[in-house]
Amino acid sequence: MSNINLIDSFQEFKDFKNIDRPTVISVLEEVFRSMLRKKYGTDENCDVIVNPDNGDLEIWRTRKVMEDGFSEDDDLEIELAEVKQLDPDMEVGDDYIEQITLESFGRRAILAARQTLVSKVLELEKDEIFKKYKDRVGEIVTGEVYQVWKKETLVLDDEGNELMMPKTEQIPADYFKKGDTVRAVILKVDMVNATPKIIISRIAPEFLQRLFEIEVPEIFDGLITIKKIVREPGERAKVAVESYDDRIDPVGACVGMKGSRIHGIVRELKNENIDVINFTNNISLYITRALSPAKITSIKLDDETKHASVYLKPDQVSLAIGRGGHNIKLAGKLTGYEIDVYREAGEEDEDVDIEEFSDEIDSWIIDELKAIGCDTAKSVLALSVDELVKRTDLEEETIKEVMSILKSEFE
């Protein structure tokens, strides 16, 4: 065998996704040089010639022709009598060049080299994957769900690289099955036991930001800046935006005509409510906007303790707090102020429509109460627990919980 065809000998190298051929060939050359050093003690007088186009590799060894009995190193020199048997035209002082064949290394050495080669290329590929994804942290990636486990989901990108999405990085309403296409943001990339571990997330604020950049050209072009994003994944999100161009309405641009731009984002996030608000350095105005859709009467700020006391009409309190307290919690995170809400002074005698509590009381319970004529908070509180149990199909425990919610409105 006069030369070694690498492509024929190592077919699996065609399948390495992240290593280019020149790099593979460079590794091959180093492996064969290692074999030469092991066999001859040195590779200094050897030329390893690789053809990157067809995969051919040739190895040539050069030794100086010496007078008989004067050779001090058979790896670098060859005596005249020996070389005359190989090439009668050789003279003392000439360079004798011979081609090294694959067979000359022996079967065991070739198998060992093959194993070393596969190991080195696999290692290189892992490094390339790590570098590639390390530079892409914060970017959106699209992949196909390959396997779903209890605590995490395995996703393959378009090159077959493995991406892990822990359950804790999924929106609560997410449900995936094998073959589904999924979008997420690259959260972090670590090396674990010399293998890259790529974690992707659908709950990170960066995921929502990337979705806005995709849907809103003005954000992608830098005409609108996203100042801050806070989320309760799957429930609610607040996005503060700002434009340095007075001709652009940042909120309108993000929402789109009849909500056309934001609808796609909401669907992607499993119907997460998204409030887009205008950023401002006026803290009172910023908090007012952050508590949307509630309408605020007045605000008292303590800038030292970063505390805000917000006063609202009774029918706006539940809106400010929001279902599960998400609205006020996110407003606090967005503005950096701890927010407390209070019913406006002098409104104690006012009643509140029971529909205003829809964020805290299930609609079917409200319907039960309205069916017996209790359509305001005080009309419910006017009756005893026993009376309400008799007149509705509600459990005693449910009624006590409802009354506790209604009482807190007037405290």
Tab-separated table of C-alpha atoms in Angstrom:
chain	number	residue	atom	x	y	z
A	1	MET	CA	0.000	0.000	0.000
A	2	SER	CA	1.962	3.025	-1.293
A	3	ASN	CA	-0.154	5.691	0.307
A	4	ILE	CA	-2.851	6.012	2.950
A	5	ASN	CA	-6.287	7.316	1.962
A	6	LEU	CA	-7.716	8.858	5.110
A	7	ILE	CA	-11.265	9.144	3.813
A	8	ASP	CA	-11.375	5.429	2.985
A	9	SER	CA	-9.637	4.370	6.189
A	10	PHE	CA	-11.645	6.568	8.571
A	11	GLN	CA	-15.132	6.822	7.102
A	12	GLU	CA	-16.721	8.009	10.327
A	13	PHE	CA	-14.873	11.343	10.124
A	14	LYS	CA	-17.351	12.412	7.458
A	15	ASP	CA	-20.015	12.376	10.160
A	16	PHE	CA	-18.384	14.846	12.545
A	17	LYS	CA	-20.714	17.836	12.439
A	18	ASN	CA	-18.655	20.594	13.998
A	19	ILE	CA	-15.125	19.845	12.779
A	20	ASP	CA	-13.949	21.041	9.392
A	21	ARG	CA	-11.819	18.740	7.260
A	22	PRO	CA	-8.545	20.742	7.597
A	23	THR	CA	-8.777	20.386	11.375
A	24	VAL	CA	-9.407	16.645	11.134
A	25	ILE	CA	-6.462	16.282	8.740
A	26	SER	CA	-4.241	18.251	11.132
A	27	VAL	CA	-5.182	15.812	13.902
A	28	LEU	CA	-4.498	12.873	11.582
A	29	GLU	CA	-1.050	14.236	10.783
A	30	GLU	CA	-0.202	14.615	14.459
A	31	VAL	CA	-1.360	11.050	15.210
A	32	PHE	CA	0.867	9.636	12.454
A	33	ARG	CA	3.816	11.731	13.628
A	34	SER	CA	3.289	10.234	17.067
A	35	MET	CA	3.434	6.755	15.488
A	36	LEU	CA	6.673	7.702	13.707
A	37	ARG	CA	8.261	8.895	16.960
A	38	LYS	CA	7.239	5.668	18.654
A	39	LYS	CA	8.707	3.517	15.869
A	40	TYR	CA	11.825	5.457	14.877
A	41	GLY	CA	12.504	7.570	17.966
A	42	THR	CA	12.059	10.831	16.015
A	43	ASP	CA	9.890	12.353	13.303
A	44	GLU	CA	12.302	15.230	12.544
A	45	ASN	CA	13.477	13.587	9.316
A	46	CYS	CA	9.973	12.610	8.219
A	47	ASP	CA	7.560	14.494	5.995
A	48	VAL	CA	3.840	13.876	6.394
A	49	ILE	CA	2.077	15.140	3.274
A	50	VAL	CA	-1.712	15.467	3.352
A	51	ASN	CA	-3.973	16.195	0.407
A	52	PRO	CA	-7.056	17.908	1.908
A	53	ASP	CA	-9.032	17.523	-1.325
A	54	ASN	CA	-9.059	13.738	-1.616
A	55	GLY	CA	-7.807	12.657	1.808
A	56	ASP	CA	-4.544	11.066	0.572
A	57	LEU	CA	-1.622	10.985	2.987
A	58	GLU	CA	1.979	10.054	2.222
A	59	ILE	CA	4.847	9.652	4.678
A	60	TRP	CA	8.466	10.100	3.498
A	61	ARG	CA	11.554	9.425	5.622
A	62	THR	CA	14.988	10.958	4.856
A	63	ARG	CA	18.326	9.474	6.069
A	64	LYS	CA	21.905	10.606	5.347
A	65	VAL	CA	24.129	8.037	3.538
A	66	MET	CA	27.272	7.300	5.622
A	67	GLU	CA	30.496	5.315	5.138
A	68	ASP	CA	30.157	1.722	6.312
A	69	GLY	CA	30.800	1.539	10.043
A	70	PHE	CA	30.363	5.287	10.549
A	71	SER	CA	26.592	5.438	11.183
A	72	GLU	CA	25.940	6.609	14.737
A	73	ASP	CA	22.127	6.778	14.565
A	74	ASP	CA	20.273	4.329	12.333
A	75	ASP	CA	17.116	6.415	12.622
A	76	LEU	CA	18.801	9.391	10.967
A	77	GLU	CA	21.581	7.712	8.946
A	78	ILE	CA	22.035	4.677	6.692
A	79	GLU	CA	25.317	2.942	5.744
A	80	LEU	CA	26.450	2.768	2.120
A	81	ALA	CA	26.367	-1.046	1.850
A	82	GLU	CA	22.746	-1.156	3.028
A	83	VAL	CA	21.563	1.670	0.795
A	84	LYS	CA	23.300	0.189	-2.292
A	85	GLN	CA	20.975	-2.818	-2.002
A	86	LEU	CA	18.008	-0.455	-2.138
A	87	ASP	CA	19.328	2.083	-4.649
A	88	PRO	CA	22.662	1.353	-6.450
A	89	ASP	CA	23.063	5.025	-7.474
A	90	MET	CA	23.359	6.267	-3.873
A	91	GLU	CA	26.723	7.726	-2.723
A	92	VAL	CA	28.123	8.839	0.646
A	93	GLY	CA	26.629	12.221	1.634
A	94	ASP	CA	23.399	11.720	-0.359
A	95	ASP	CA	19.959	11.867	1.226
A	96	TYR	CA	18.143	8.562	0.962
A	97	ILE	CA	14.374	9.156	0.842
A	98	GLU	CA	11.986	6.264	1.338
A	99	GLN	CA	8.193	6.058	1.576
A	100	ILE	CA	6.705	4.648	4.772
A	101	THR	CA	3.697	2.399	4.184
A	102	LEU	CA	0.805	1.812	6.534
A	103	GLU	CA	1.637	-1.885	6.771
A	104	SER	CA	5.068	-1.109	8.206
A	105	PHE	CA	3.560	0.142	11.450
A	106	GLY	CA	1.870	-3.171	12.212
A	107	ARG	CA	-1.780	-3.984	12.872
A	108	ARG	CA	-1.755	-3.231	16.612
A	109	ALA	CA	-0.196	0.209	16.124
A	110	ILE	CA	-2.741	1.087	13.443
A	111	LEU	CA	-5.670	0.046	15.651
A	112	ALA	CA	-4.247	2.085	18.562
A	113	ALA	CA	-3.795	5.087	16.248
A	114	ARG	CA	-7.355	4.742	15.019
A	115	GLN	CA	-8.664	4.752	18.596
A	116	THR	CA	-6.520	7.780	19.474
A	117	LEU	CA	-7.761	9.532	16.356
A	118	VAL	CA	-11.429	8.988	17.149
A	119	SER	CA	-10.853	10.128	20.737
A	120	LYS	CA	-9.028	13.317	19.682
A	121	VAL	CA	-11.628	14.277	17.080
A	122	LEU	CA	-14.483	13.658	19.529
A	123	GLU	CA	-12.703	15.875	22.038
A	124	LEU	CA	-12.234	18.563	19.400
A	125	GLU	CA	-15.882	18.366	18.426
A	126	LYS	CA	-16.990	18.805	22.038
A	127	ASP	CA	-14.733	21.850	22.361
A	128	GLU	CA	-16.185	23.316	19.164
A	129	ILE	CA	-19.757	22.795	20.388
A	130	PHE	CA	-18.860	24.425	23.719
A	131	LYS	CA	-17.262	27.454	22.020
A	132	LYS	CA	-20.122	27.802	19.548
A	133	TYR	CA	-22.849	27.816	22.204
A	134	LYS	CA	-20.845	29.786	24.790
A	135	ASP	CA	-20.859	32.665	22.317
A	136	ARG	CA	-24.613	32.293	21.773
A	137	VAL	CA	-25.831	32.591	25.386
A	138	GLY	CA	-28.916	34.805	25.361
A	139	GLU	CA	-29.884	33.894	21.774
A	140	ILE	CA	-33.030	32.056	20.738
A	141	VAL	CA	-32.576	28.518	19.457
A	142	THR	CA	-35.147	26.306	17.737
A	143	GLY	CA	-34.973	22.539	18.132
A	144	GLU	CA	-36.932	19.330	18.041
A	145	VAL	CA	-38.035	17.523	21.186
A	146	TYR	CA	-36.254	14.171	21.245
A	147	GLN	CA	-37.121	12.840	24.688
A	148	VAL	CA	-39.246	13.999	27.619
A	149	TRP	CA	-38.405	13.011	31.178
A	150	LYS	CA	-39.974	13.971	34.478
A	151	LYS	CA	-37.393	16.625	35.385
A	152	GLU	CA	-36.102	17.725	31.979
A	153	THR	CA	-36.621	17.604	28.231
A	154	LEU	CA	-33.965	16.727	25.656
A	155	VAL	CA	-34.037	18.913	22.545
A	156	LEU	CA	-31.893	18.453	19.419
A	157	ASP	CA	-30.854	21.448	17.328
A	158	ASP	CA	-30.678	21.320	13.511
A	159	GLU	CA	-27.174	19.807	13.729
A	160	GLY	CA	-28.199	17.132	16.208
A	161	ASN	CA	-26.512	18.760	19.223
A	162	GLU	CA	-28.172	18.017	22.562
A	163	LEU	CA	-29.868	20.864	24.452
A	164	MET	CA	-31.336	20.302	27.906
A	165	MET	CA	-34.423	22.136	29.142
A	166	PRO	CA	-35.019	21.462	32.868
A	167	LYS	CA	-38.627	21.434	34.077
A	168	THR	CA	-37.775	24.500	36.172
A	169	GLU	CA	-36.978	26.402	32.942
A	170	GLN	CA	-40.319	25.552	31.313
A	171	ILE	CA	-43.538	27.577	31.435
A	172	PRO	CA	-45.982	25.751	33.768
A	173	ALA	CA	-48.453	25.241	30.885
A	174	ASP	CA	-45.768	23.810	28.564
A	175	TYR	CA	-46.467	20.283	27.371
A	176	PHE	CA	-44.103	18.636	24.927
A	177	LYS	CA	-43.999	15.306	23.143
A	178	LYS	CA	-41.373	13.764	20.899
A	179	GLY	CA	-41.149	15.482	17.520
A	180	ASP	CA	-42.500	18.858	18.700
A	181	THR	CA	-40.668	21.981	17.601
A	182	VAL	CA	-39.699	24.195	20.519
A	183	ARG	CA	-38.177	27.652	20.862
A	184	ALA	CA	-36.150	28.730	23.874
A	185	VAL	CA	-33.248	30.962	24.831
A	186	ILE	CA	-29.756	29.606	25.516
A	187	LEU	CA	-29.401	30.174	29.257
A	188	LYS	CA	-25.937	28.813	30.063
A	189	VAL	CA	-23.236	26.479	28.760
A	190	ASP	CA	-21.018	24.422	31.061
A	191	MET	CA	-18.410	21.701	30.608
A	192	VAL	CA	-19.412	18.641	32.659
A	193	ASN	CA	-16.967	15.714	32.542
A	194	ALA	CA	-15.397	17.119	29.345
A	195	THR	CA	-18.836	17.208	27.696
A	196	PRO	CA	-20.669	20.469	26.924
A	197	LYS	CA	-23.992	20.833	28.753
A	198	ILE	CA	-26.249	23.393	27.082
A	199	ILE	CA	-29.188	24.601	29.191
A	200	ILE	CA	-32.101	26.334	27.451
A	201	SER	CA	-34.965	28.254	29.053
A	202	ARG	CA	-38.460	29.493	28.225
A	203	ILE	CA	-38.968	31.402	31.489
A	204	ALA	CA	-35.939	33.704	31.347
A	205	PRO	CA	-36.675	37.416	30.686
A	206	GLU	CA	-34.184	37.173	27.784
A	207	PHE	CA	-36.549	34.768	26.005
A	208	LEU	CA	-39.322	37.354	26.045
A	209	GLN	CA	-36.869	40.061	24.946
A	210	ARG	CA	-35.702	37.987	21.953
A	211	LEU	CA	-39.345	37.344	20.972
A	212	PHE	CA	-40.001	41.106	20.985
A	213	GLU	CA	-36.910	41.647	18.825
A	214	ILE	CA	-38.273	39.119	16.319
A	215	GLU	CA	-41.805	40.544	16.248
A	216	VAL	CA	-41.016	44.271	16.524
A	217	PRO	CA	-38.604	45.590	13.857
A	218	GLU	CA	-38.175	48.897	15.713
A	219	ILE	CA	-36.645	47.014	18.670
A	220	PHE	CA	-34.362	44.973	16.420
A	221	ASP	CA	-33.245	48.169	14.661
A	222	GLY	CA	-32.577	49.940	17.974
A	223	LEU	CA	-35.291	52.602	17.543
A	224	ILE	CA	-37.048	51.249	20.634
A	225	THR	CA	-35.139	50.061	23.714
A	226	ILE	CA	-36.396	47.496	26.204
A	227	LYS	CA	-35.390	48.942	29.571
A	228	LYS	CA	-36.504	46.059	31.768
A	229	ILE	CA	-38.561	42.866	31.711
A	230	VAL	CA	-40.076	41.078	34.711
A	231	ARG	CA	-42.093	37.869	34.476
A	232	GLU	CA	-44.218	35.406	36.346
A	233	PRO	CA	-43.890	32.739	33.621
A	234	GLY	CA	-47.204	31.675	32.143
A	235	GLU	CA	-49.117	34.238	34.229
A	236	ARG	CA	-48.027	37.809	33.610
A	237	ALA	CA	-45.134	39.904	32.359
A	238	LYS	CA	-44.359	43.612	32.378
A	239	VAL	CA	-42.103	45.177	29.765
A	240	ALA	CA	-40.814	48.744	30.079
A	241	VAL	CA	-39.923	50.283	26.715
A	242	GLU	CA	-38.510	53.612	25.604
A	243	SER	CA	-37.957	55.402	22.293
A	244	TYR	CA	-35.517	58.233	21.692
A	245	ASP	CA	-37.488	59.233	18.597
A	246	ASP	CA	-40.530	61.335	19.526
A	247	ARG	CA	-42.257	60.230	16.333
A	248	ILE	CA	-42.413	56.626	17.532
A	249	ASP	CA	-44.942	55.408	20.087
A	250	PRO	CA	-42.991	52.549	21.734
A	251	VAL	CA	-46.031	50.900	23.331
A	252	GLY	CA	-48.087	51.089	20.138
A	253	ALA	CA	-45.217	49.712	18.066
A	254	CYS	CA	-44.778	46.755	20.429
A	255	VAL	CA	-48.463	45.908	20.566
A	256	GLY	CA	-49.070	46.393	16.842
A	257	MET	CA	-52.278	47.103	14.947
A	258	LYS	CA	-55.110	45.435	16.867
A	259	GLY	CA	-52.471	43.573	18.903
A	260	SER	CA	-51.044	41.850	15.820
A	261	ARG	CA	-47.444	41.892	17.033
A	262	ILE	CA	-47.985	40.930	20.638
A	263	HIS	CA	-50.508	38.152	19.913
A	264	GLY	CA	-47.788	35.883	18.522
A	265	ILE	CA	-45.666	36.404	21.637
A	266	VAL	CA	-48.615	35.725	23.945
A	267	ARG	CA	-49.354	32.452	22.124
A	268	GLU	CA	-45.705	31.385	22.352
A	269	LEU	CA	-45.796	32.035	26.119
A	270	LYS	CA	-48.984	30.006	26.644
A	271	ASN	CA	-51.277	33.046	26.987
A	272	GLU	CA	-49.071	34.926	29.432
A	273	ASN	CA	-50.560	38.410	29.935
A	274	ILE	CA	-48.047	41.008	28.772
A	275	ASP	CA	-48.241	44.639	29.905
A	276	VAL	CA	-46.124	46.964	27.771
A	277	ILE	CA	-45.527	50.328	29.458
A	278	ASN	CA	-43.634	53.516	28.670
A	279	PHE	CA	-40.471	53.849	30.740
A	280	THR	CA	-39.972	57.146	32.576
A	281	ASN	CA	-37.562	58.529	35.165
A	282	ASN	CA	-40.545	60.019	37.001
A	283	ILE	CA	-40.965	57.347	39.686
A	284	SER	CA	-44.557	58.259	40.595
A	285	LEU	CA	-45.605	58.071	36.946
A	286	TYR	CA	-43.577	54.892	36.438
A	287	ILE	CA	-45.312	53.145	39.371
A	288	THR	CA	-48.692	54.385	38.110
A	289	ARG	CA	-48.012	52.849	34.717
A	290	ALA	CA	-46.565	49.676	36.243
A	291	LEU	CA	-49.774	49.035	38.228
A	292	SER	CA	-51.874	49.118	35.053
A	293	PRO	CA	-54.723	48.322	34.501
A	294	ALA	CA	-55.581	49.786	37.931
A	295	LYS	CA	-56.211	53.541	38.100
A	296	ILE	CA	-54.345	55.215	40.941
A	297	THR	CA	-55.636	58.203	42.927
A	298	SER	CA	-52.381	59.246	44.636
A	299	ILE	CA	-48.905	58.020	45.601
A	300	LYS	CA	-46.603	58.742	48.539
A	301	LEU	CA	-42.952	57.885	47.975
A	302	ASP	CA	-40.111	57.229	50.386
A	303	ASP	CA	-37.029	57.306	48.177
A	304	GLU	CA	-34.670	56.357	51.000
A	305	THR	CA	-36.397	53.067	51.784
A	306	LYS	CA	-37.649	52.595	48.208
A	307	HIS	CA	-41.209	52.311	49.478
A	308	ALA	CA	-44.405	53.503	47.780
A	309	SER	CA	-47.846	53.898	49.351
A	310	VAL	CA	-50.476	53.810	46.631
A	311	TYR	CA	-54.054	54.986	47.209
A	312	LEU	CA	-56.896	53.775	45.017
A	313	LYS	CA	-60.662	53.698	44.887
A	314	PRO	CA	-62.119	50.464	46.328
A	315	ASP	CA	-63.027	49.058	42.926
A	316	GLN	CA	-59.418	49.454	41.764
A	317	VAL	CA	-57.665	47.686	44.650
A	318	SER	CA	-58.175	44.154	43.349
A	319	LEU	CA	-57.008	45.235	39.889
A	320	ALA	CA	-53.820	46.710	41.348
A	321	ILE	CA	-53.078	43.543	43.311
A	322	GLY	CA	-54.029	41.225	40.454
A	323	ARG	CA	-54.794	37.517	40.419
A	324	GLY	CA	-52.514	35.770	42.897
A	325	GLY	CA	-50.870	39.129	43.646
A	326	HIS	CA	-48.914	38.963	40.353
A	327	ASN	CA	-49.671	42.523	39.235
A	328	ILE	CA	-48.386	44.317	42.333
A	329	LYS	CA	-45.458	41.900	42.696
A	330	LEU	CA	-44.265	42.510	39.126
A	331	ALA	CA	-44.821	46.273	39.432
A	332	GLY	CA	-42.523	46.252	42.460
A	333	LYS	CA	-39.828	44.287	40.594
A	334	LEU	CA	-40.094	46.556	37.563
A	335	THR	CA	-39.818	49.839	39.467
A	336	GLY	CA	-37.537	48.669	42.278
A	337	TYR	CA	-39.991	49.969	44.918
A	338	GLU	CA	-41.882	48.016	47.565
A	339	ILE	CA	-45.518	48.893	46.897
A	340	ASP	CA	-48.391	48.882	49.400
A	341	VAL	CA	-51.941	49.638	48.250
A	342	TYR	CA	-54.590	51.406	50.321
A	343	ARG	CA	-58.236	52.217	49.786
A	344	GLU	CA	-58.686	55.931	49.326
A	345	ALA	CA	-59.570	57.764	52.573
A	346	GLY	CA	-63.230	58.656	52.951
A	347	GLU	CA	-64.462	55.772	50.835
A	348	GLU	CA	-65.167	53.375	53.697
A	349	ASP	CA	-68.935	53.428	53.203
A	350	GLU	CA	-68.781	52.586	49.539
A	351	ASP	CA	-69.699	49.091	48.419
A	352	VAL	CA	-67.765	47.079	45.823
A	353	ASP	CA	-69.263	45.072	42.972
A	354	ILE	CA	-68.495	41.396	43.534
A	355	GLU	CA	-67.248	41.127	39.944
A	356	GLU	CA	-64.268	43.263	41.029
A	357	PHE	CA	-62.974	40.236	42.951
A	358	SER	CA	-62.753	37.995	39.870
A	359	ASP	CA	-58.955	37.910	40.232
A	360	GLU	CA	-59.246	36.302	43.667
A	361	ILE	CA	-62.579	34.449	43.563
A	362	ASP	CA	-63.441	31.895	40.886
A	363	SER	CA	-66.151	32.989	38.457
A	364	TRP	CA	-68.430	30.027	39.231
A	365	ILE	CA	-68.492	31.037	42.923
A	366	ILE	CA	-69.339	34.632	41.973
A	367	ASP	CA	-72.181	33.309	39.775
A	368	GLU	CA	-73.551	31.277	42.719
A	369	LEU	CA	-73.609	34.382	44.940
A	370	LYS	CA	-75.177	36.568	42.259
A	371	ALA	CA	-77.866	33.916	41.731
A	372	ILE	CA	-79.156	34.599	45.284
A	373	GLY	CA	-79.012	38.364	44.824
A	374	CYS	CA	-75.596	38.984	46.390
A	375	ASP	CA	-73.950	41.114	43.721
A	376	THR	CA	-71.821	43.330	46.003
A	377	ALA	CA	-69.279	42.636	48.738
A	378	LYS	CA	-71.418	44.074	51.537
A	379	SER	CA	-74.520	42.135	50.447
A	380	VAL	CA	-72.545	38.910	50.947
A	381	LEU	CA	-71.062	40.019	54.280
A	382	ALA	CA	-74.559	40.911	55.530
A	383	LEU	CA	-75.459	37.215	55.585
A	384	SER	CA	-74.126	34.574	57.975
A	385	VAL	CA	-72.073	31.590	56.846
A	386	ASP	CA	-74.968	29.216	57.725
A	387	GLU	CA	-77.412	31.300	55.693
A	388	LEU	CA	-75.114	31.286	52.653
A	389	VAL	CA	-74.599	27.510	52.944
A	390	LYS	CA	-78.388	27.011	52.923
A	391	ARG	CA	-79.041	29.355	50.011
A	392	THR	CA	-76.169	28.267	47.716
A	393	ASP	CA	-74.452	25.043	46.648
A	394	LEU	CA	-71.189	26.254	48.137
A	395	GLU	CA	-69.219	24.436	50.852
A	396	GLU	CA	-68.817	26.108	54.265
A	397	GLU	CA	-65.039	26.268	53.839
A	398	THR	CA	-65.418	28.003	50.457
A	399	ILE	CA	-67.826	30.576	51.886
A	400	LYS	CA	-65.486	31.361	54.808
A	401	GLU	CA	-62.625	31.889	52.365
A	402	VAL	CA	-64.777	34.211	50.196
A	403	MET	CA	-65.900	36.235	53.206
A	404	SER	CA	-62.292	36.595	54.360
A	405	ILE	CA	-61.360	38.045	50.964
A	406	LEU	CA	-64.318	40.444	51.012
A	407	LYS	CA	-63.648	41.590	54.589
A	408	SER	CA	-60.045	42.438	53.783
A	409	GLU	CA	-61.349	44.934	51.243
A	410	PHE	CA	-62.902	47.048	54.008
A	411	GLU	CA	-60.178	46.766	56.605
